[in-house]
XYZ file of C-alpha atoms in Angstrom:
693
model
C -12.420 32.495 6.201
C -13.481 35.426 3.985
C -17.253 36.260 4.664
C -19.953 36.979 2.418
C -22.779 38.613 3.735
C -25.311 36.077 5.759
C -29.326 35.931 4.827
C -31.353 33.934 6.107
C -31.242 31.066 3.268
C -33.522 27.386 3.258
C -31.929 24.372 3.389
C -31.957 23.306 -0.729
C -30.212 27.248 -0.643
C -27.982 26.181 2.201
C -27.294 22.753 -0.240
C -26.113 25.278 -3.364
C -24.439 27.248 -1.796
C -21.922 24.590 -0.243
C -21.465 22.763 -3.313
C -20.465 26.007 -5.051
C -18.226 26.442 -2.103
C -16.625 23.682 -2.777
C -16.317 23.898 -6.774
C -15.178 27.473 -6.830
C -12.092 26.639 -4.107
C -11.663 24.177 -6.624
C -11.570 26.239 -9.154
C -9.773 29.186 -7.554
C -7.027 27.173 -6.035
C -6.127 25.653 -9.674
C -5.859 28.720 -11.585
C -3.943 30.632 -8.626
C -1.538 27.361 -8.906
C -1.650 27.242 -12.504
C -1.282 23.637 -12.557
C -4.368 21.268 -11.665
C -7.684 19.437 -12.626
C -10.466 22.043 -12.292
C -13.543 19.723 -14.475
C -13.713 16.760 -12.244
C -14.453 19.004 -8.906
C -17.313 21.301 -10.690
C -18.587 18.023 -11.536
C -18.794 16.146 -8.636
C -18.852 18.510 -5.714
C -22.716 17.818 -5.786
C -22.112 13.938 -4.723
C -19.216 14.716 -2.641
C -21.234 16.928 -0.480
C -24.510 14.391 -0.396
C -21.914 11.540 0.743
C -20.119 13.976 3.320
C -22.562 16.310 5.073
C -25.485 13.956 4.387
C -24.369 10.292 4.487
C -20.769 9.112 5.897
C -20.508 8.193 9.411
C -16.941 10.262 9.657
C -16.326 12.507 12.212
C -13.658 15.482 11.401
C -12.694 15.910 15.102
C -11.606 12.150 15.355
C -10.644 11.254 11.402
C -9.432 7.985 12.794
C -11.925 6.202 14.770
C -12.244 2.666 13.830
C -15.457 2.593 12.753
C -15.727 5.532 10.565
C -16.888 5.155 6.947
C -14.137 4.977 4.249
C -14.223 7.771 1.530
C -11.061 6.965 -1.382
C -10.737 9.590 -4.041
C -9.708 7.188 -6.389
C -8.943 9.844 -9.483
C -7.062 11.491 -7.313
C -6.286 13.943 -9.897
C -9.529 15.566 -8.502
C -7.902 16.080 -5.382
C -9.522 19.956 -4.507
C -12.413 17.656 -4.537
C -10.804 16.507 -1.011
C -9.131 19.417 0.319
C -12.188 21.628 -0.103
C -14.279 19.229 1.965
C -11.540 18.543 4.443
C -11.135 22.367 5.122
C -14.951 22.795 5.318
C -15.567 20.203 7.725
C -12.981 21.613 10.042
C -11.245 17.328 9.844
C -8.340 17.133 12.376
C -5.179 16.338 12.097
C -3.163 13.224 13.651
C 0.092 12.519 13.621
C 1.714 9.021 12.974
C 1.713 7.595 16.449
C -2.092 8.299 16.247
C -2.188 11.335 18.665
C -4.555 13.597 17.658
C -3.394 16.994 16.956
C -6.378 19.315 17.244
C -4.959 21.798 14.913
C -7.077 21.287 11.269
C -5.966 18.775 8.177
C -6.322 21.271 5.956
C -6.601 25.120 6.543
C -7.542 27.709 4.140
C -4.148 28.819 3.240
C -3.079 25.439 2.136
C -5.660 25.445 -0.441
C -4.201 28.722 -1.520
C -0.814 27.355 -1.926
C -2.471 24.472 -3.496
C 0.103 21.743 -5.085
C 3.126 24.126 -3.331
C 5.942 22.621 -1.424
C 5.004 22.243 2.152
C 1.105 22.190 1.638
C -1.392 20.167 2.956
C -3.088 20.393 -0.040
C -0.743 18.214 -2.800
C -1.908 17.614 -6.150
C -2.817 14.152 -5.180
C -4.147 12.938 -2.294
C -1.241 11.581 -0.144
C -2.103 9.015 3.166
C 0.801 10.230 5.292
C 0.610 13.618 4.808
C -2.844 15.037 5.103
C -4.877 13.066 8.046
C -8.599 12.336 6.097
C -7.152 11.038 3.105
C -7.745 6.871 3.963
C -4.867 6.049 0.853
C -2.577 7.653 -1.514
C -4.198 7.585 -4.793
C -3.040 9.029 -8.080
C -1.848 6.288 -10.298
C -5.122 5.215 -11.626
C -6.831 1.943 -10.599
C -5.067 1.976 -7.003
C -7.324 3.555 -4.876
C -10.267 1.472 -6.032
C -8.472 -1.423 -5.303
C -7.225 -0.895 -2.229
C -10.944 -0.262 -1.155
C -11.185 -3.917 -1.780
C -8.820 -4.588 0.880
C -10.748 -2.039 2.863
C -13.698 -3.514 2.457
C -12.201 -7.172 2.974
C -10.909 -6.092 6.428
C -14.073 -4.533 7.450
C -15.825 -8.592 6.602
C -12.876 -9.946 8.719
C -13.009 -7.574 11.737
C -16.694 -7.993 11.940
C -16.811 -12.013 11.710
C -14.075 -11.584 14.260
C -14.716 -9.201 16.697
C -18.648 -8.465 16.423
C -20.788 -10.153 19.211
C -24.388 -10.347 19.783
C -25.423 -6.332 20.230
C -21.818 -5.084 20.108
C -21.323 -4.398 16.278
C -18.061 -3.383 16.880
C -17.284 -3.055 13.188
C -19.888 -1.984 10.565
C -18.949 0.887 8.660
C -18.893 0.926 4.403
C -16.414 1.610 2.077
C -17.183 4.394 -1.023
C -14.319 5.317 -3.770
C -14.953 7.763 -6.031
C -13.435 6.324 -9.596
C -13.338 7.838 -13.315
C -12.463 6.450 -16.853
C -9.393 5.721 -16.161
C -9.384 3.723 -12.757
C -12.249 1.464 -15.399
C -9.955 0.995 -18.301
C -6.822 -0.212 -16.139
C -6.032 -3.293 -15.837
C -5.889 -2.958 -12.038
C -9.887 -2.131 -11.702
C -11.307 -4.860 -13.679
C -8.854 -7.514 -11.235
C -9.984 -5.600 -8.023
C -13.707 -5.740 -9.459
C -13.541 -9.357 -10.451
C -12.504 -10.360 -6.901
C -14.845 -8.188 -5.440
C -18.060 -9.306 -7.051
C -16.913 -12.936 -6.052
C -16.313 -11.997 -2.631
C -19.867 -10.712 -1.993
C -18.366 -7.510 -0.816
C -21.985 -5.631 0.184
C -19.546 -3.258 2.159
C -18.027 -1.558 -0.675
C -19.923 0.953 -3.144
C -17.640 2.669 -6.289
C -19.252 5.777 -7.415
C -18.044 5.699 -11.263
C -17.675 9.573 -12.273
C -19.103 9.342 -16.107
C -18.557 12.064 -18.141
C -17.561 10.464 -21.219
C -14.092 12.669 -21.047
C -10.593 11.450 -20.952
C -7.218 13.583 -21.764
C -6.615 12.739 -25.852
C -10.712 13.887 -25.773
C -14.091 11.867 -25.717
C -14.130 8.091 -24.642
C -15.888 7.021 -27.792
C -11.680 7.409 -29.183
C -11.087 4.277 -26.392
C -13.692 3.367 -24.499
C -17.267 2.137 -25.644
C -17.358 -0.903 -23.911
C -20.808 -1.289 -21.604
C -19.783 -0.883 -17.989
C -23.157 -1.590 -16.396
C -23.175 -5.198 -18.679
C -19.444 -5.651 -17.490
C -19.946 -5.192 -13.984
C -23.396 -6.926 -13.561
C -21.292 -9.713 -15.233
C -18.578 -9.078 -12.046
C -21.839 -9.641 -9.560
C -22.385 -6.224 -8.841
C -25.138 -4.458 -8.050
C -25.634 -1.488 -10.845
C -27.418 1.689 -10.075
C -27.480 4.597 -12.640
C -28.158 8.076 -11.532
C -28.550 10.312 -14.538
C -28.410 13.897 -13.365
C -25.095 14.654 -10.954
C -26.775 17.722 -9.779
C -29.896 15.490 -8.548
C -29.223 15.426 -4.914
C -31.924 13.264 -3.970
C -31.370 10.949 -6.457
C -27.467 10.525 -5.278
C -28.958 9.981 -1.754
C -31.339 7.706 -2.793
C -28.881 5.546 -4.801
C -26.595 5.471 -1.777
C -29.575 4.191 0.196
C -29.991 1.653 -1.917
C -26.355 0.393 -1.688
C -26.493 0.037 1.972
C -29.852 -1.816 1.960
C -27.969 -4.297 -0.703
C -26.775 -7.302 0.373
C -24.442 -9.987 -1.165
C -22.749 -7.937 -3.939
C -20.653 -4.634 -3.580
C -22.405 -2.046 -5.562
C -21.550 0.517 -8.581
C -23.157 3.695 -9.008
C -23.026 5.259 -12.408
C -23.284 8.863 -11.906
C -24.027 10.597 -15.574
C -22.170 14.248 -15.262
C -20.823 17.228 -17.256
C -16.810 17.847 -16.696
C -15.855 21.294 -16.081
C -20.201 22.300 -14.971
C -20.683 25.932 -15.620
C -17.988 26.765 -17.450
C -19.541 27.488 -20.581
C -16.576 27.139 -23.334
C -15.304 24.118 -21.438
C -17.848 22.030 -20.088
C -18.004 18.356 -21.454
C -14.395 19.402 -23.356
C -10.569 17.764 -21.903
C -9.762 21.308 -21.996
C -11.567 21.021 -18.456
C -9.581 17.593 -17.183
C -5.806 19.066 -16.710
C -5.775 22.625 -17.071
C -6.565 26.067 -15.375
C -9.470 27.398 -16.477
C -8.370 30.412 -17.308
C -9.084 34.049 -16.061
C -12.163 34.827 -18.073
C -13.562 31.105 -17.793
C -13.315 31.224 -13.831
C -15.275 34.273 -14.183
C -18.081 33.041 -16.660
C -18.141 29.812 -14.563
C -18.909 31.512 -11.473
C -21.250 33.730 -13.077
C -23.019 30.717 -13.739
C -23.036 29.421 -9.928
C -24.381 32.884 -9.133
C -21.212 33.782 -7.455
C -19.089 37.255 -6.876
C -17.380 36.917 -10.292
C -14.022 38.704 -8.597
C -14.095 37.128 -5.417
C -11.134 34.603 -4.969
C -11.361 31.382 -2.016
C -14.478 32.912 -0.649
C -16.269 31.295 2.634
C -19.447 32.639 2.666
C -21.724 32.811 6.138
C -23.110 29.477 7.090
C -21.348 27.181 5.434
C -19.092 26.107 7.789
C -21.330 25.093 10.225
C -23.954 24.112 7.883
C -20.718 21.294 7.300
C -20.895 21.072 11.401
C -24.219 20.335 11.438
C -24.445 17.527 9.110
C -21.610 15.223 8.706
C -20.008 17.395 12.221
C -23.082 16.290 14.553
C -23.794 13.299 12.801
C -20.013 11.984 12.980
C -20.073 12.945 16.520
C -22.959 11.146 17.591
C -21.774 8.120 15.846
C -18.370 8.268 17.298
C -19.366 9.006 20.645
C -22.174 6.189 20.421
C -19.260 3.698 19.486
C -16.875 4.284 21.974
C -20.069 3.802 24.899
C -20.640 0.638 23.180
C -16.658 0.054 22.957
C -16.038 0.651 26.741
C -18.858 -1.881 27.139
C -17.503 -4.175 24.707
C -14.307 -4.244 26.909
C -15.995 -5.223 30.050
C -17.333 -8.181 28.515
C -14.372 -9.285 25.943
C -11.281 -7.483 27.687
C -9.212 -10.211 25.435
C -10.313 -9.340 22.244
C -10.614 -5.370 23.221
C -7.175 -5.341 23.752
C -6.365 -6.992 20.305
C -8.155 -4.287 18.409
C -6.456 -1.603 20.452
C -2.879 -2.732 19.648
C -4.171 -3.499 16.114
C -5.408 0.114 16.067
C -1.958 1.725 17.210
C 0.325 -1.054 15.061
C 1.545 -3.065 18.574
C 2.170 -6.666 18.357
C 0.814 -8.901 21.568
C 2.591 -10.301 24.002
C 4.915 -13.246 23.110
C 4.328 -12.711 19.558
C 7.531 -13.954 18.705
C 7.359 -17.307 20.586
C 7.387 -20.542 18.953
C 9.611 -19.660 16.292
C 11.845 -22.101 14.946
C 15.644 -23.035 15.399
C 16.370 -24.138 12.210
C 19.516 -26.869 13.031
C 22.818 -27.238 11.000
C 22.210 -29.170 7.554
C 24.600 -29.787 5.139
C 21.448 -30.151 2.936
C 19.190 -27.679 4.162
C 15.741 -26.506 3.347
C 14.301 -24.176 0.613
C 14.019 -20.305 1.707
C 10.327 -20.761 0.774
C 9.470 -23.346 3.140
C 11.095 -21.829 6.295
C 9.460 -19.072 5.701
C 6.149 -21.201 5.672
C 6.975 -22.200 8.894
C 7.635 -18.777 10.580
C 4.688 -17.604 9.101
C 2.323 -20.418 10.449
C 3.825 -19.833 13.825
C 3.439 -15.590 13.510
C -0.454 -15.967 12.761
C -1.226 -17.942 15.617
C 0.999 -15.642 17.926
C -0.879 -12.157 16.333
C -4.411 -12.723 15.326
C -4.668 -9.767 12.657
C -1.875 -11.338 10.509
C -3.964 -12.488 7.028
C -2.745 -13.013 3.822
C -2.299 -15.256 0.983
C -0.936 -15.698 -2.995
C -1.464 -14.498 -6.181
C -2.919 -17.956 -7.112
C 0.834 -20.162 -6.276
C 0.220 -20.598 -2.060
C 1.578 -23.897 -2.761
C 4.586 -22.830 -4.418
C 5.039 -19.603 -2.599
C 3.991 -22.289 0.704
C 2.563 -18.954 2.008
C -1.356 -21.267 3.233
C -1.757 -20.739 6.832
C -2.287 -24.711 7.747
C -2.887 -24.427 11.677
C -6.186 -25.862 12.750
C -8.930 -22.481 12.377
C -6.641 -20.705 9.924
C -9.383 -21.428 7.328
C -9.903 -19.450 4.045
C -11.717 -15.941 3.329
C -14.783 -17.063 1.036
C -18.352 -15.217 -0.148
C -20.062 -15.832 2.903
C -17.462 -16.532 5.477
C -15.038 -14.507 6.343
C -13.174 -15.788 9.331
C -10.366 -17.107 7.760
C -7.163 -16.412 7.748
C -6.257 -16.901 4.045
C -6.760 -14.911 1.336
C -7.122 -15.966 -2.351
C -6.217 -13.723 -4.760
C -6.444 -15.459 -8.080
C -4.368 -14.783 -10.593
C -4.431 -11.038 -10.113
C -0.686 -10.001 -8.927
C -1.439 -5.959 -9.474
C -4.664 -6.042 -7.075
C -3.561 -8.878 -4.676
C -0.878 -6.113 -3.843
C -2.996 -3.036 -3.693
C -5.424 -5.144 -1.600
C -2.651 -5.941 0.947
C -2.357 -2.186 0.875
C -6.144 -1.599 1.795
C -5.422 -4.382 4.527
C -3.130 -2.903 5.985
C -4.390 0.745 6.090
C -7.307 -0.941 7.864
C -4.479 -1.531 10.509
C -4.501 -5.630 9.942
C -0.913 -7.013 9.481
C -1.473 -8.487 5.899
C 0.711 -10.415 3.716
C 0.937 -11.355 -0.173
C 2.624 -13.560 -2.132
C 4.202 -14.078 -5.438
C 7.243 -15.434 -7.308
C 10.074 -12.707 -7.455
C 9.874 -12.294 -11.375
C 5.917 -11.478 -10.986
C 6.906 -8.622 -8.458
C 6.495 -6.130 -11.860
C 3.249 -7.069 -12.255
C 2.875 -5.918 -8.706
C 5.920 -3.263 -8.221
C 3.334 0.442 -8.546
C 1.392 -0.653 -5.497
C 4.415 -1.897 -3.422
C 5.586 1.419 -4.808
C 2.791 3.161 -3.232
C 3.220 1.246 0.109
C 6.750 2.611 0.486
C 5.006 6.060 -0.219
C 2.099 5.441 2.553
C 5.009 4.089 5.037
C 1.903 0.713 5.805
C 4.068 -1.770 7.070
C 3.282 -4.366 4.214
C 4.808 -7.448 3.586
C 5.099 -8.991 0.384
C 6.649 -12.630 0.346
C 8.393 -12.960 -3.292
C 10.260 -16.766 -4.000
C 11.458 -18.345 -7.125
C 14.303 -15.390 -6.097
C 16.662 -16.883 -9.160
C 17.269 -19.620 -11.021
C 15.809 -22.111 -8.840
C 12.916 -23.067 -11.231
C 15.708 -23.634 -14.035
C 13.129 -25.725 -16.736
C 11.349 -22.705 -16.781
C 13.582 -20.389 -18.570
C 14.442 -16.830 -18.893
C 10.646 -16.099 -18.297
C 10.540 -17.131 -14.944
C 13.765 -16.509 -13.812
C 14.205 -12.924 -11.880
C 17.508 -10.588 -13.240
C 17.261 -7.189 -12.668
C 13.911 -7.309 -10.384
C 16.203 -7.479 -6.515
C 17.991 -4.224 -7.445
C 14.877 -2.281 -8.980
C 13.251 -3.282 -5.348
C 16.129 -2.343 -3.943
C 15.847 1.243 -5.556
C 12.457 1.831 -4.136
C 12.788 4.131 -1.325
C 11.194 3.326 2.075
C 10.868 -0.043 1.161
C 12.528 -2.487 3.347
C 13.997 -5.530 1.169
C 15.551 -8.598 2.450
C 17.156 -12.121 0.604
C 18.379 -14.338 3.152
C 21.087 -16.789 2.607
C 19.448 -19.768 5.310
C 16.514 -20.927 7.349
C 18.292 -19.038 10.561
C 18.045 -16.154 8.239
C 14.847 -16.336 7.159
C 13.399 -16.272 10.873
C 15.782 -12.999 11.789
C 14.278 -11.704 8.610
C 10.221 -12.593 9.919
C 11.946 -11.018 13.369
C 12.445 -7.387 11.872
C 9.883 -7.659 9.600
C 7.572 -7.693 12.172
C 8.747 -5.054 14.200
C 8.394 -2.650 11.514
C 5.109 0.142 12.130
C 5.739 2.636 9.182
C 7.681 0.625 6.621
C 6.573 -2.136 3.896
C 8.949 -5.364 3.690
C 9.874 -7.500 1.206
C 10.997 -10.632 1.660
C 12.922 -12.545 -1.508
C 13.343 -16.625 -0.923
C 14.588 -19.351 -2.886
C 12.785 -22.128 -4.361
C 15.389 -24.918 -3.726
C 17.180 -25.974 -0.726
C 19.973 -23.771 0.814
C 22.200 -25.218 3.405
C 21.326 -24.221 6.759
C 24.547 -23.307 8.867
C 26.419 -24.405 11.824
C 26.028 -20.973 14.100
C 28.662 -22.436 16.034
C 31.002 -22.105 13.387
C 29.570 -19.239 11.931
C 27.857 -15.797 13.382
C 24.812 -15.890 14.636
C 21.858 -15.123 11.950
C 20.356 -12.488 14.462
C 23.400 -10.485 12.432
C 20.711 -9.501 9.729
C 18.811 -7.094 11.632
C 21.995 -4.945 11.041
C 21.377 -6.087 7.219
C 24.942 -7.058 7.026
C 27.271 -8.757 9.243
C 31.018 -10.942 9.050
C 29.645 -13.861 8.941
C 33.203 -16.248 8.861
C 36.203 -14.031 9.228
C 39.605 -14.803 8.502
C 41.774 -16.701 10.884
C 45.073 -14.894 12.513
C 44.605 -11.398 11.561
C 42.784 -8.700 9.431
C 40.956 -9.895 6.061
C 42.631 -8.812 2.794
C 39.787 -9.583 1.022
C 36.266 -9.237 1.547
C 33.486 -11.639 -0.162
C 30.130 -10.461 0.217
C 26.945 -12.274 -1.365
C 23.306 -12.584 -0.408
C 20.958 -15.133 -0.243
C 21.682 -18.739 -1.902
C 25.593 -17.605 -2.961
C 26.247 -17.291 0.534
C 27.073 -20.974 0.390
C 28.941 -20.278 -2.574
C 31.358 -17.885 -0.694
C 31.346 -19.770 1.973
C 33.144 -22.773 0.203
C 35.100 -20.479 -1.310
C 36.593 -19.289 1.937
C 37.059 -22.819 2.944
C 39.440 -23.319 -0.197
C 40.918 -19.826 0.199
C 41.873 -20.368 3.704
C 43.369 -23.786 3.244
C 45.391 -21.868 0.118
C 46.741 -19.602 3.236
C 44.974 -16.636 1.888
C 42.369 -13.875 5.044
C 39.131 -14.153 3.601
C 36.482 -12.585 5.154
C 32.160 -13.739 4.649
C 29.928 -10.986 4.735
C 26.510 -11.948 4.150
C 24.316 -8.932 3.486
C 21.019 -9.557 3.202
C 19.614 -5.602 3.626
C 21.082 -3.138 1.581
C 18.890 -1.040 3.066
C 19.242 -2.194 6.494
C 22.687 -1.818 6.201
C 22.761 1.557 5.378
C 20.674 2.358 8.335
C 23.625 1.385 10.704
C 26.077 3.531 12.068
C 29.080 4.151 10.284
C 31.338 2.614 12.583
C 29.350 -1.025 12.247
C 29.352 -0.512 8.869
C 33.393 0.177 8.513
C 33.630 -2.690 11.093
C 31.918 -5.154 9.272
C 33.949 -3.691 5.416
C 36.571 -2.070 6.668
C 37.716 0.869 4.085
C 41.139 -0.229 4.333
C 40.254 -3.805 2.671
C 39.881 -2.488 -1.187
C 39.701 -6.358 -2.334
C 36.399 -7.115 -2.487
C 34.178 -9.780 -4.370
C 30.027 -9.319 -4.439
C 28.173 -12.767 -5.529
C 24.442 -12.785 -6.517
C 22.114 -14.473 -9.500
C 21.079 -10.944 -10.358
C 21.791 -8.040 -11.441
C 25.634 -6.784 -11.106
C 24.083 -3.402 -11.114
C 24.409 -1.294 -7.319
C 27.433 -3.784 -5.952
C 30.261 -1.573 -7.195
C 29.089 0.619 -3.755
C 30.001 -2.331 -1.851
C 32.938 -4.004 -3.879
C 34.584 -0.196 -5.154
C 36.531 0.447 -8.418
C 38.940 -2.352 -7.690
C 36.496 -4.820 -6.573
C 34.965 -7.789 -8.880
C 31.167 -8.711 -9.150
C 30.076 -12.133 -10.196
C 26.521 -11.484 -11.495
C 24.189 -11.461 -14.347
C 24.342 -9.549 -16.977
C 22.295 -11.173 -19.327
C 18.816 -12.634 -19.005
C 18.937 -16.651 -18.002
C 17.857 -20.219 -19.925
C 15.753 -23.060 -19.627
C 18.223 -26.153 -18.195
C 18.837 -27.838 -14.684
C 20.007 -25.739 -12.319
C 23.671 -26.884 -11.699
C 24.018 -26.395 -15.127
C 22.907 -23.173 -15.226
C 24.852 -22.573 -12.225
C 27.440 -23.592 -14.020
C 27.459 -21.237 -17.259
C 26.439 -18.725 -15.401
C 29.681 -18.388 -13.409
C 28.213 -19.461 -9.932
C 29.923 -22.054 -8.947
C 32.746 -21.958 -5.589
C 36.080 -22.904 -8.386
C 34.538 -19.435 -9.919
C 34.536 -17.383 -6.969
C 37.709 -18.642 -5.634
C 39.219 -17.812 -9.283
C 37.895 -14.469 -9.291
C 39.152 -13.861 -5.709
C 42.656 -14.781 -6.431
C 42.903 -13.317 -9.464
C 41.795 -10.083 -7.409
C 44.481 -10.672 -4.900
C 46.881 -10.969 -7.414
C 47.724 -14.344 -6.786
C 48.222 -17.408 -9.044
């Protein structure tokens, strides 16, 4: 660290020095990268300083101890705030297996290489990349919605695990947000639910700087934010000067004393504070200040004008005496308490430890149903409901719910003691998100970030509302679960607005997301068996509304083939196949019926059930070639969704029976006839592909 000349300083002088170090590191990093957002770090450095060095219970030496306070920078474009404070506090790195590595999470060299490839100071906070980051943020509104899940998790954990004289979980959740977070619809959804649930462990600090990219907020955002949040049932406080450390600390103290409602602190700030020509302008938001303005800003701070990435003597030591000492004492006290807790409540302690490592308890898959062959069958959503109710009894920290669609998605947990998570009653395993798909998905992320195993459910068509949060779940490598029902035309009379066409392929296109569309009840069981073993990957399970035949597994291959993404379900009799029929979900039964007809006509068809493209692609090439022999180029794929992407499996000579338009409003059987999802159509296309009349 570059050093400035040391001198004896008062506490107030050290405070100012530390704040200006955060400011100037941020300015220099953006200027050197010629990219970034300097204005907000310049304005909010005092807030971040007070929050980290005076208030938060966070141990830089162990940034994942379970009872730490959480801090989320929802306006993630101000990431240099976070990189500066992680560097100055000496926060240490942790790996994906939750092992403490001992080296810094963010170094000065990372800050000098801000926004460059490989730097631990990327453009926005990235959870899986930098220790000390509690959530990936950037798309506005996502971070604050995540914190609602974190606050719900804290409530649930405290209710289950805290005992008299053993406050194992009593942390608080803090988020900094800006105008964009409050303008985005997800912010409104999340705030509404947080107020309803009386999440008094949650504090949002709103950077009220009156500036967005296009200029003054008066051109788009003139509502009374305080009154809006009072209507949401929040406690609302105001700090009129972002440089007033005492008032900031006082407001945070009021939050910690407030019961039965979350807190919003409205902090009036000046974006680009200290830059004489760019303060309070959009120019300070998203571009470097320029060399001349950097020098003038540093002059305003009383800083050496030409010094770059300066870390004066005493600043790191000051953080060590503040958050370093306080965090270490809090963690060591908690660890001693937990050791005593383990002696008194060994079974609960084991649960906490397994949860923190994202492990599953012994016997987690016991009593999973085995569905007998049944021509009438059972809907995928109904089978899923049965499986979830077994899993939730075996895994105490599996919780979730739906966006007001529990009865339709069949995701309600109905066993004795499951209960509902409600205001004043936080032990329930059933979460009610209301008609808030976007916030639901982000809240599921927040629950997962808190190490609970969480699921959220809605109709497949409404995955479009949840997609941004699902995408972030994949980026963060979280084992979140998204249950999507009504997967095709099963709700026929509702019409094209409710019939997903392009949703499946768009979800499959998302890197790092496991998508499964099971064909019958036993494939549903095996899909969940696969999903629950995931530790660093989210999953979507896509389920039918209508009953699907349950296949006779003594006649067809075992549903355990789901674990390979695709498997040979029915093969050609008496020799190598001459045509391969591939399908997922409800269409597997169609190709099974077509298989019977083709066999009766002397053909040699193979049926491949392909519930998951991405799992199949992860298999060895030898296995993939066994299922889809390269020599067999005559292939037909059948799926009630977009044809896009199926050519990778059927090849240029193959045929695809799928959707090239939106659906229609009619009973299911009429829709299947209209769009060609009937066995006779599959047979006709197969015969044509084989060149047979």
